[in-house]
């Protein structure tokens, strides 16, 4: 028989040759082969050869054994559905074969059961980098071969192999190659194949960046990768990025059938390609003569402008602040093992240690990378957790893998106090397992990962004074002082070295503190001043409902100093919120307040700047209303976790969510990359605004335009936002360049006050109306008067273009609304109120007209029929302006009754009422997002409002007299305002 005798020498030489090719150990392979031969039935004789001892041996028996042997490879254990039968096209004929894929040695083995023959297809040679050949394989199934022509796949081999088929699952099962795996921000693992013989490290990273960019563009619409930091796993001796990937990884076991993990350290993608319609007008970067960008050692951007007077650039603020803000999305992570509220959490490396909750004693470790939980321990059964506090002690001389936690608290009556400590060692496996295991085997291991009594150096139990809702921080020159604040208004200092209270004091507040905000001023990246570095002083911030305190402790003199801090109205009514301090800002999440006889949970997010003593309301909010939740920053300061809490139904939740932090440095990076937009603001698009307006929500004065010598009555942007048209009581209409502030045209022709002027949709024509009872149309480019509509009617107070620019609608003092066809100069329709019509506007879809009047009503009209559709009543004085929301579902109005109201068109009801102006409100506008409005008033202010929360988010001050008119650019980055002080002000985002 052919296979009864095997020469040991030939076997060894053959294996040695193979091992040299594959970089395997010959000794281990020989041992494995000897074991295999003995299992089959071979025995080694005195002549050192192998002989088959059974009476018969067949090739099919060896095939079955070989197939079972290869079935032990990892790929077969991972994928159970790898085909075992194929049809191979050979010499023009299809032949059936059983097939086994030897992934480890890059070989396909085919067995012809009829002829008892085995074919071996070697799929590559590590010594030849250009070897290629094709193998056509017809997939086999229960149907006739001729009926399945579409199922063929081409196996293209180049030292690694791609078995391709029309069936996606089989393609995944049969493809194995050098691949790069990476994990996105949602813990989803992705795999991208790279050809190691044709691609260098540099090309691989670029390919990866392109794939990453395509994916982000598809999901989020962001199409420009500004920053990408990737750490490929490569050999330490490789310094050349132009080396082939094959040369980097060829020495790894099982190459090329391997997966390499490349870690994304950071990225920032922003929309840009769809910025403007006229791309040719965009000056290329570094080609602008008027914009210079320099970067100093502190990565601060310094920008100077020429030909721009009285400007305050947005970047000026960047040099003064390192504001860190949250991203627009809260990512929901794996649910907590049990619902929790009033929990306490501590960060330890990549672990979020969740230390119980209200009447919940279980403690868990959440791995921030693996998105998994592990149980640590329970609090002792006698401990009742009702608003406890947990802090991590600072132990500079201790091992890195062990930390000490301190937990203390009491019940609502101040009884059943507990003070416990835990020596925690990670419950997760990692690269320091040996060190951790050594510690666990030591005598101290019995005290690990469980709560025990907190004792002094003589093993005497210590009880720390506390109350329900207590809050504490660690500070002092040696991080040895525990500052404890608890109701009613107590602040104590406990020395962790001497185990003694060294100071007890009372906070200068009227109410009581409980579940409040209490943080170190220098926490999480806040830069200390020279005074703080040189003196033994510890500064803290405390917020509790309507009270804010800056607390300074002098360690040398053991004294406190207290200073009151202003607190915004929006958060003054809230309590039981989560708070996080980072880079000099305190972020507040959720909370609850008492309204209409019940507690209501909040979704809001607020920020307080410690350095500037200012508050900001974020437009992005929590996914659900929450209170009694806990906020904490992860170890690398990239995400904030919000853990547990109660919802509006008073039920505890098992939610663990996080939101990404975006730093001002990242925003500066984008602005530096797109510095051209500072010269042409049309490059700033809606999606990019979301980084600013949805998070920072801040506008600053950019420019003041002066030219009119009497009150401004109207200001409006052109459609492309390059120009501004203004109307004034000086009887003129003027055109201004937004970027330079230069006056481009002045239209003179009206003989009395001009009330309103607006651009046509194509921007070539301006229409104006006046107290002189005329409507005039002007050519923007030449400044000439194109048309004058003059009839026997009263003063015309407002006017608007239709979407196609053919029609105009006007509101008159004689109570009428008149619709004009500009092509024929014919008045088409006449509508009316019971008193003078102050405002008219076409809806965004062109089907309706909204009007407001001195009769205190708002009316909605059908453009075609002229019939009244809806009537809205609620204002107690004249309704000055009404505007459609971008989706035409709502109307916003402002009135001399000092209020702003939002109306639901479908239900014909008042939906929101915004109060904050202290005098008459003259104008109001929607932002493009439909979630923000801006208003102006006789109180000399401009105010921005979040519609959902009904809260004011910013007030702009600067005009010295009543602000009569405002407008917002189509992309939401600029506000313009006109005032009785005869000035136009341009406001831009921070």
Short mmCIF file of N, CA and C in Angstrom, two decimals, residues 423-554:
data_model
loop_
_atom_site.label_atom_id
_atom_site.label_comp_id
_atom_site.label_asym_id
_atom_site.label_seq_id
_atom_site.Cartn_x
_atom_site.Cartn_y
_atom_site.Cartn_z
N UNK A 423 -10.24 49.02 50.41
CA UNK A 423 -9.03 48.90 49.61
C UNK A 423 -9.43 48.18 48.32
N UNK A 424 -9.40 48.91 47.23
CA UNK A 424 -9.89 48.32 45.98
C UNK A 424 -8.75 47.94 45.06
N UNK A 425 -8.81 46.70 44.57
CA UNK A 425 -7.90 46.21 43.52
C UNK A 425 -8.79 45.77 42.36
N UNK A 426 -8.37 46.10 41.16
CA UNK A 426 -9.21 45.89 39.98
C UNK A 426 -9.71 44.45 39.89
N UNK A 427 -10.99 44.33 39.53
CA UNK A 427 -11.59 43.01 39.32
C UNK A 427 -11.45 42.56 37.87
N UNK A 428 -10.76 43.39 37.06
CA UNK A 428 -10.61 43.08 35.65
C UNK A 428 -9.19 42.59 35.37
N UNK A 429 -9.05 41.74 34.39
CA UNK A 429 -7.74 41.28 33.96
C UNK A 429 -7.12 42.35 33.08
N UNK A 430 -5.80 42.52 33.24
CA UNK A 430 -5.09 43.48 32.40
C UNK A 430 -3.62 43.11 32.36
N UNK A 431 -2.83 44.00 31.81
CA UNK A 431 -1.41 43.69 31.63
C UNK A 431 -0.63 43.62 32.92
N UNK A 432 -1.21 44.03 34.06
CA UNK A 432 -0.50 44.00 35.33
C UNK A 432 -1.01 42.90 36.24
N UNK A 433 -1.49 41.83 35.62
CA UNK A 433 -2.08 40.75 36.41
C UNK A 433 -1.11 40.19 37.44
N UNK A 434 0.17 40.09 37.07
CA UNK A 434 1.15 39.51 38.00
C UNK A 434 1.26 40.34 39.27
N UNK A 435 1.32 41.65 39.07
CA UNK A 435 1.43 42.53 40.23
C UNK A 435 0.19 42.46 41.10
N UNK A 436 -0.97 42.41 40.44
CA UNK A 436 -2.23 42.33 41.19
C UNK A 436 -2.32 41.01 41.93
N UNK A 437 -1.94 39.93 41.28
CA UNK A 437 -2.01 38.61 41.92
C UNK A 437 -1.09 38.54 43.12
N UNK A 438 0.09 39.18 43.00
CA UNK A 438 1.00 39.19 44.15
C UNK A 438 0.35 39.88 45.34
N UNK A 439 -0.35 40.98 45.03
CA UNK A 439 -1.00 41.70 46.13
C UNK A 439 -2.12 40.87 46.74
N UNK A 440 -2.90 40.20 45.87
CA UNK A 440 -4.02 39.41 46.37
C UNK A 440 -3.54 38.23 47.22
N UNK A 441 -2.31 37.76 46.95
CA UNK A 441 -1.77 36.65 47.73
C UNK A 441 -1.12 37.11 49.03
N UNK A 442 -0.97 38.42 49.17
CA UNK A 442 -0.34 38.94 50.38
C UNK A 442 -1.31 38.89 51.55
N UNK A 443 -0.81 39.27 52.71
CA UNK A 443 -1.64 39.21 53.92
C UNK A 443 -2.76 40.24 53.91
N UNK A 444 -2.60 41.28 53.07
CA UNK A 444 -3.61 42.33 53.03
C UNK A 444 -4.79 41.99 52.12
N UNK A 445 -4.68 40.86 51.42
CA UNK A 445 -5.71 40.55 50.43
C UNK A 445 -7.08 40.32 51.06
N UNK A 446 -7.12 39.92 52.32
CA UNK A 446 -8.41 39.66 52.96
C UNK A 446 -9.22 40.94 53.17
N UNK A 447 -8.53 42.09 53.11
CA UNK A 447 -9.21 43.36 53.30
C UNK A 447 -9.54 44.05 51.98
N UNK A 448 -9.24 43.37 50.88
CA UNK A 448 -9.48 43.97 49.56
C UNK A 448 -10.95 43.86 49.16
N UNK A 449 -11.40 44.89 48.43
CA UNK A 449 -12.69 44.86 47.74
C UNK A 449 -13.86 44.53 48.66
N UNK A 450 -13.82 45.10 49.84
CA UNK A 450 -14.98 45.01 50.72
C UNK A 450 -14.94 46.18 51.69
N UNK A 451 -16.12 46.59 52.11
CA UNK A 451 -16.23 47.73 53.00
C UNK A 451 -16.00 47.28 54.44
N UNK A 452 -15.07 47.98 55.09
CA UNK A 452 -14.78 47.71 56.50
C UNK A 452 -14.78 49.03 57.24
N UNK A 453 -14.79 48.97 58.56
CA UNK A 453 -14.82 50.20 59.36
C UNK A 453 -13.58 51.04 59.10
N UNK A 454 -13.79 52.33 59.04
CA UNK A 454 -12.69 53.28 58.88
C UNK A 454 -12.08 53.50 60.26
N UNK A 455 -10.81 53.23 60.39
CA UNK A 455 -10.16 53.28 61.71
C UNK A 455 -8.93 54.17 61.67
N UNK A 456 -8.51 54.58 62.87
CA UNK A 456 -7.29 55.38 62.96
C UNK A 456 -6.09 54.44 63.07
N UNK A 457 -4.93 55.00 63.39
CA UNK A 457 -3.70 54.21 63.45
C UNK A 457 -3.70 53.20 64.58
N UNK A 458 -4.61 53.37 65.54
CA UNK A 458 -4.72 52.43 66.66
C UNK A 458 -5.92 51.51 66.50
N UNK A 459 -6.43 51.46 65.29
CA UNK A 459 -7.55 50.58 64.94
C UNK A 459 -8.84 50.96 65.65
N UNK A 460 -8.97 52.22 66.04
CA UNK A 460 -10.21 52.70 66.64
C UNK A 460 -11.15 53.19 65.54
N UNK A 461 -12.41 52.77 65.57
CA UNK A 461 -13.35 53.19 64.53
C UNK A 461 -13.55 54.70 64.54
N UNK A 462 -13.67 55.26 63.34
CA UNK A 462 -13.90 56.69 63.17
C UNK A 462 -15.28 56.90 62.55
N UNK A 463 -16.04 57.84 63.11
CA UNK A 463 -17.33 58.22 62.53
C UNK A 463 -17.24 59.68 62.11
N UNK A 464 -17.50 59.93 60.84
CA UNK A 464 -17.45 61.29 60.30
C UNK A 464 -18.86 61.88 60.32
N UNK A 465 -18.94 63.09 60.87
CA UNK A 465 -20.24 63.77 60.93
C UNK A 465 -20.79 63.94 59.51
N UNK A 466 -22.04 63.62 59.33
CA UNK A 466 -22.64 63.76 58.00
C UNK A 466 -24.15 63.73 58.13
N UNK A 467 -24.80 63.96 57.02
CA UNK A 467 -26.25 63.97 56.97
C UNK A 467 -26.66 63.46 55.59
N UNK A 468 -27.92 63.16 55.43
CA UNK A 468 -28.40 62.74 54.12
C UNK A 468 -28.11 63.83 53.08
N UNK A 469 -27.54 63.42 51.94
CA UNK A 469 -27.20 64.38 50.90
C UNK A 469 -25.90 65.09 51.14
N UNK A 470 -25.00 64.50 51.96
CA UNK A 470 -23.70 65.10 52.25
C UNK A 470 -22.83 65.11 51.00
N UNK A 471 -21.95 66.12 50.89
CA UNK A 471 -21.00 66.21 49.78
C UNK A 471 -19.64 66.61 50.35
N UNK A 472 -18.57 66.04 49.76
CA UNK A 472 -17.23 66.28 50.29
C UNK A 472 -16.21 66.26 49.17
N UNK A 473 -15.05 66.91 49.41
CA UNK A 473 -13.92 66.90 48.48
C UNK A 473 -12.64 66.73 49.28
N UNK A 474 -11.61 66.24 48.59
CA UNK A 474 -10.27 66.10 49.19
C UNK A 474 -9.41 67.26 48.74
N UNK A 475 -8.70 67.91 49.67
CA UNK A 475 -7.84 69.03 49.33
C UNK A 475 -6.71 69.18 50.32
N UNK A 476 -6.16 70.39 50.37
CA UNK A 476 -5.02 70.64 51.24
C UNK A 476 -3.72 70.51 50.47
N UNK A 477 -2.65 71.06 51.04
CA UNK A 477 -1.37 71.08 50.36
C UNK A 477 -0.84 69.67 50.10
N UNK A 478 -1.19 68.73 50.97
CA UNK A 478 -0.78 67.33 50.81
C UNK A 478 -1.96 66.40 50.54
N UNK A 479 -3.06 66.97 50.11
CA UNK A 479 -4.27 66.19 49.85
C UNK A 479 -4.66 65.33 51.06
N UNK A 480 -4.57 65.93 52.22
CA UNK A 480 -4.83 65.21 53.46
C UNK A 480 -6.04 65.75 54.21
N UNK A 481 -6.73 66.71 53.61
CA UNK A 481 -7.87 67.32 54.28
C UNK A 481 -9.15 66.94 53.57
N UNK A 482 -10.13 66.53 54.37
CA UNK A 482 -11.45 66.18 53.85
C UNK A 482 -12.40 67.31 54.23
N UNK A 483 -12.92 68.03 53.19
CA UNK A 483 -13.87 69.11 53.41
C UNK A 483 -15.28 68.54 53.23
N UNK A 484 -16.10 68.67 54.28
CA UNK A 484 -17.42 68.03 54.30
C UNK A 484 -18.49 69.11 54.44
N UNK A 485 -19.48 69.08 53.58
CA UNK A 485 -20.61 70.03 53.66
C UNK A 485 -21.90 69.23 53.75
N UNK A 486 -22.75 69.61 54.68
CA UNK A 486 -24.02 68.89 54.85
C UNK A 486 -25.01 69.81 55.54
N UNK A 487 -26.26 69.39 55.50
CA UNK A 487 -27.32 70.25 56.01
C UNK A 487 -27.19 70.40 57.54
N UNK A 488 -27.61 71.53 58.06
CA UNK A 488 -28.35 72.56 57.39
C UNK A 488 -27.42 73.49 56.60
N UNK A 489 -26.31 73.89 57.23
CA UNK A 489 -25.36 74.79 56.57
C UNK A 489 -23.96 74.58 57.15
N UNK A 490 -23.57 73.31 57.32
CA UNK A 490 -22.31 72.99 57.98
C UNK A 490 -21.20 72.76 56.97
N UNK A 491 -19.99 73.19 57.35
CA UNK A 491 -18.78 72.85 56.62
C UNK A 491 -17.71 72.51 57.64
N UNK A 492 -17.17 71.28 57.56
CA UNK A 492 -16.17 70.80 58.50
C UNK A 492 -14.91 70.38 57.76
N UNK A 493 -13.80 70.39 58.47
CA UNK A 493 -12.52 69.95 57.90
C UNK A 493 -12.00 68.81 58.76
N UNK A 494 -11.74 67.67 58.11
CA UNK A 494 -11.24 66.48 58.80
C UNK A 494 -9.85 66.17 58.29
N UNK A 495 -8.89 66.05 59.22
CA UNK A 495 -7.51 65.74 58.86
C UNK A 495 -7.35 64.22 58.74
N UNK A 496 -7.06 63.75 57.55
CA UNK A 496 -6.97 62.31 57.30
C UNK A 496 -5.67 61.71 57.85
N UNK A 497 -4.72 62.56 58.21
CA UNK A 497 -3.48 62.05 58.80
C UNK A 497 -3.60 61.86 60.31
N UNK A 498 -4.28 62.82 60.95
CA UNK A 498 -4.42 62.74 62.42
C UNK A 498 -5.76 62.15 62.83
N UNK A 499 -6.67 61.97 61.85
CA UNK A 499 -8.01 61.43 62.12
C UNK A 499 -8.78 62.30 63.11
N UNK A 500 -8.63 63.61 62.97
CA UNK A 500 -9.31 64.55 63.85
C UNK A 500 -9.99 65.65 63.03
N UNK A 501 -11.14 66.13 63.53
CA UNK A 501 -11.74 67.33 62.95
C UNK A 501 -10.95 68.53 63.43
N UNK A 502 -10.49 69.34 62.50
CA UNK A 502 -9.67 70.50 62.87
C UNK A 502 -10.41 71.82 62.67
N UNK A 503 -11.60 71.75 62.06
CA UNK A 503 -12.35 72.98 61.85
C UNK A 503 -13.82 72.64 61.65
N UNK A 504 -14.69 73.37 62.33
CA UNK A 504 -16.13 73.29 62.13
C UNK A 504 -16.64 74.71 61.94
N UNK A 505 -17.40 74.90 60.88
CA UNK A 505 -17.85 76.27 60.58
C UNK A 505 -19.26 76.21 59.99
N UNK A 506 -19.83 77.41 59.81
CA UNK A 506 -21.18 77.53 59.28
C UNK A 506 -21.14 78.33 57.99
N UNK A 507 -21.83 77.84 56.97
CA UNK A 507 -21.89 78.52 55.69
C UNK A 507 -22.85 79.70 55.77
N UNK A 508 -22.52 80.84 55.17
CA UNK A 508 -23.38 82.03 55.24
C UNK A 508 -24.53 81.96 54.22
N UNK A 509 -25.45 81.05 54.46
CA UNK A 509 -26.60 80.91 53.57
C UNK A 509 -27.87 80.88 54.40
N UNK A 510 -28.98 81.19 53.77
CA UNK A 510 -30.26 81.24 54.47
C UNK A 510 -30.95 79.89 54.50
N UNK A 511 -30.91 79.17 53.38
CA UNK A 511 -31.60 77.89 53.32
C UNK A 511 -30.72 76.76 53.84
N UNK A 512 -31.00 75.54 53.34
CA UNK A 512 -30.20 74.39 53.74
C UNK A 512 -29.58 73.77 52.49
N UNK A 513 -28.47 73.08 52.70
CA UNK A 513 -27.81 72.40 51.59
C UNK A 513 -28.04 70.90 51.71
N UNK A 514 -28.33 70.29 50.55
CA UNK A 514 -28.57 68.85 50.50
C UNK A 514 -28.57 68.43 49.03
N UNK A 515 -27.83 67.37 48.72
CA UNK A 515 -27.68 66.92 47.33
C UNK A 515 -27.23 68.09 46.44
N UNK A 516 -26.26 68.84 46.92
CA UNK A 516 -25.84 70.06 46.28
C UNK A 516 -24.58 69.83 45.44
N UNK A 517 -24.10 70.89 44.85
CA UNK A 517 -22.84 70.86 44.09
C UNK A 517 -21.73 71.40 44.97
N UNK A 518 -20.66 70.60 45.12
CA UNK A 518 -19.52 70.99 45.94
C UNK A 518 -18.27 70.45 45.27
N UNK A 519 -17.44 71.34 44.70
CA UNK A 519 -16.27 70.91 43.93
C UNK A 519 -15.07 71.77 44.28
N UNK A 520 -13.89 71.21 44.01
CA UNK A 520 -12.67 71.98 44.12
C UNK A 520 -12.55 72.90 42.92
N UNK A 521 -12.07 74.09 43.14
CA UNK A 521 -11.90 75.03 42.04
C UNK A 521 -10.83 74.56 41.07
N UNK A 522 -9.84 73.81 41.54
CA UNK A 522 -8.73 73.36 40.70
C UNK A 522 -8.94 71.95 40.18
N UNK A 523 -10.16 71.45 40.22
CA UNK A 523 -10.42 70.06 39.86
C UNK A 523 -10.37 69.85 38.35
N UNK A 524 -9.80 68.72 37.92
CA UNK A 524 -9.82 68.28 36.52
C UNK A 524 -9.34 69.33 35.53
N UNK A 525 -8.09 69.74 35.73
CA UNK A 525 -7.46 70.55 34.70
C UNK A 525 -7.52 72.04 34.89
N UNK A 526 -8.18 72.54 35.93
CA UNK A 526 -8.23 73.98 36.18
C UNK A 526 -6.85 74.45 36.57
N UNK A 527 -6.31 75.42 35.85
CA UNK A 527 -4.95 75.91 36.11
C UNK A 527 -4.95 76.78 37.35
N UNK A 528 -4.02 76.47 38.25
CA UNK A 528 -3.93 77.24 39.48
C UNK A 528 -3.21 78.55 39.23
N UNK A 529 -3.61 79.58 39.98
CA UNK A 529 -2.94 80.86 39.89
C UNK A 529 -1.65 80.82 40.70
N UNK A 530 -0.81 81.83 40.50
CA UNK A 530 0.44 81.89 41.27
C UNK A 530 0.16 81.96 42.76
N UNK A 531 -0.89 82.67 43.12
CA UNK A 531 -1.24 82.78 44.54
C UNK A 531 -1.59 81.42 45.12
N UNK A 532 -2.32 80.62 44.34
CA UNK A 532 -2.71 79.30 44.84
C UNK A 532 -1.51 78.39 44.96
N UNK A 533 -0.53 78.54 44.07
CA UNK A 533 0.64 77.69 44.12
C UNK A 533 1.56 78.06 45.27
N UNK A 534 1.61 79.35 45.63
CA UNK A 534 2.56 79.81 46.64
C UNK A 534 1.98 79.77 48.05
N UNK A 535 0.67 79.80 48.18
CA UNK A 535 0.04 79.83 49.50
C UNK A 535 -0.71 78.55 49.77
N UNK A 536 -0.81 78.20 51.03
CA UNK A 536 -1.54 77.00 51.44
C UNK A 536 -3.02 77.30 51.54
N UNK A 537 -3.59 77.60 50.39
CA UNK A 537 -5.01 77.92 50.33
C UNK A 537 -5.71 76.96 49.39
N UNK A 538 -6.88 76.54 49.81
CA UNK A 538 -7.68 75.62 49.02
C UNK A 538 -9.00 76.31 48.69
N UNK A 539 -9.34 76.35 47.39
CA UNK A 539 -10.56 77.04 46.97
C UNK A 539 -11.59 76.05 46.47
N UNK A 540 -12.83 76.28 46.87
CA UNK A 540 -13.94 75.39 46.51
C UNK A 540 -15.12 76.23 46.04
N UNK A 541 -16.03 75.57 45.32
CA UNK A 541 -17.25 76.20 44.84
C UNK A 541 -18.43 75.36 45.34
N UNK A 542 -19.46 76.05 45.82
CA UNK A 542 -20.67 75.38 46.28
C UNK A 542 -21.89 76.05 45.67
N UNK A 543 -22.79 75.22 45.11
CA UNK A 543 -24.08 75.69 44.62
C UNK A 543 -25.18 74.84 45.24
N UNK A 544 -26.19 75.52 45.74
CA UNK A 544 -27.35 74.82 46.30
C UNK A 544 -28.58 75.69 46.06
N UNK A 545 -29.43 75.24 45.14
CA UNK A 545 -30.63 75.99 44.74
C UNK A 545 -30.24 77.42 44.38
N UNK A 546 -30.74 78.43 45.08
CA UNK A 546 -30.47 79.82 44.69
C UNK A 546 -29.25 80.42 45.35
N UNK A 547 -28.40 79.57 45.92
CA UNK A 547 -27.20 80.04 46.63
C UNK A 547 -25.94 79.57 45.91
N UNK A 548 -24.99 80.49 45.74
CA UNK A 548 -23.68 80.16 45.21
C UNK A 548 -22.60 80.75 46.08
N UNK A 549 -21.58 79.95 46.41
CA UNK A 549 -20.51 80.42 47.28
C UNK A 549 -19.14 80.04 46.72
N UNK A 550 -18.23 80.98 46.79
CA UNK A 550 -16.81 80.69 46.59
C UNK A 550 -16.18 80.59 47.97
N UNK A 551 -15.55 79.47 48.25
CA UNK A 551 -15.03 79.18 49.58
C UNK A 551 -13.52 79.05 49.51
N UNK A 552 -12.82 79.84 50.32
CA UNK A 552 -11.35 79.77 50.36
C UNK A 552 -10.92 79.38 51.77
N UNK A 553 -10.13 78.30 51.85
CA UNK A 553 -9.65 77.83 53.16
C UNK A 553 -8.15 78.09 53.26
N UNK A 554 -7.76 78.81 54.32
CA UNK A 554 -6.36 79.09 54.60
C UNK A 554 -5.84 78.02 55.54
#
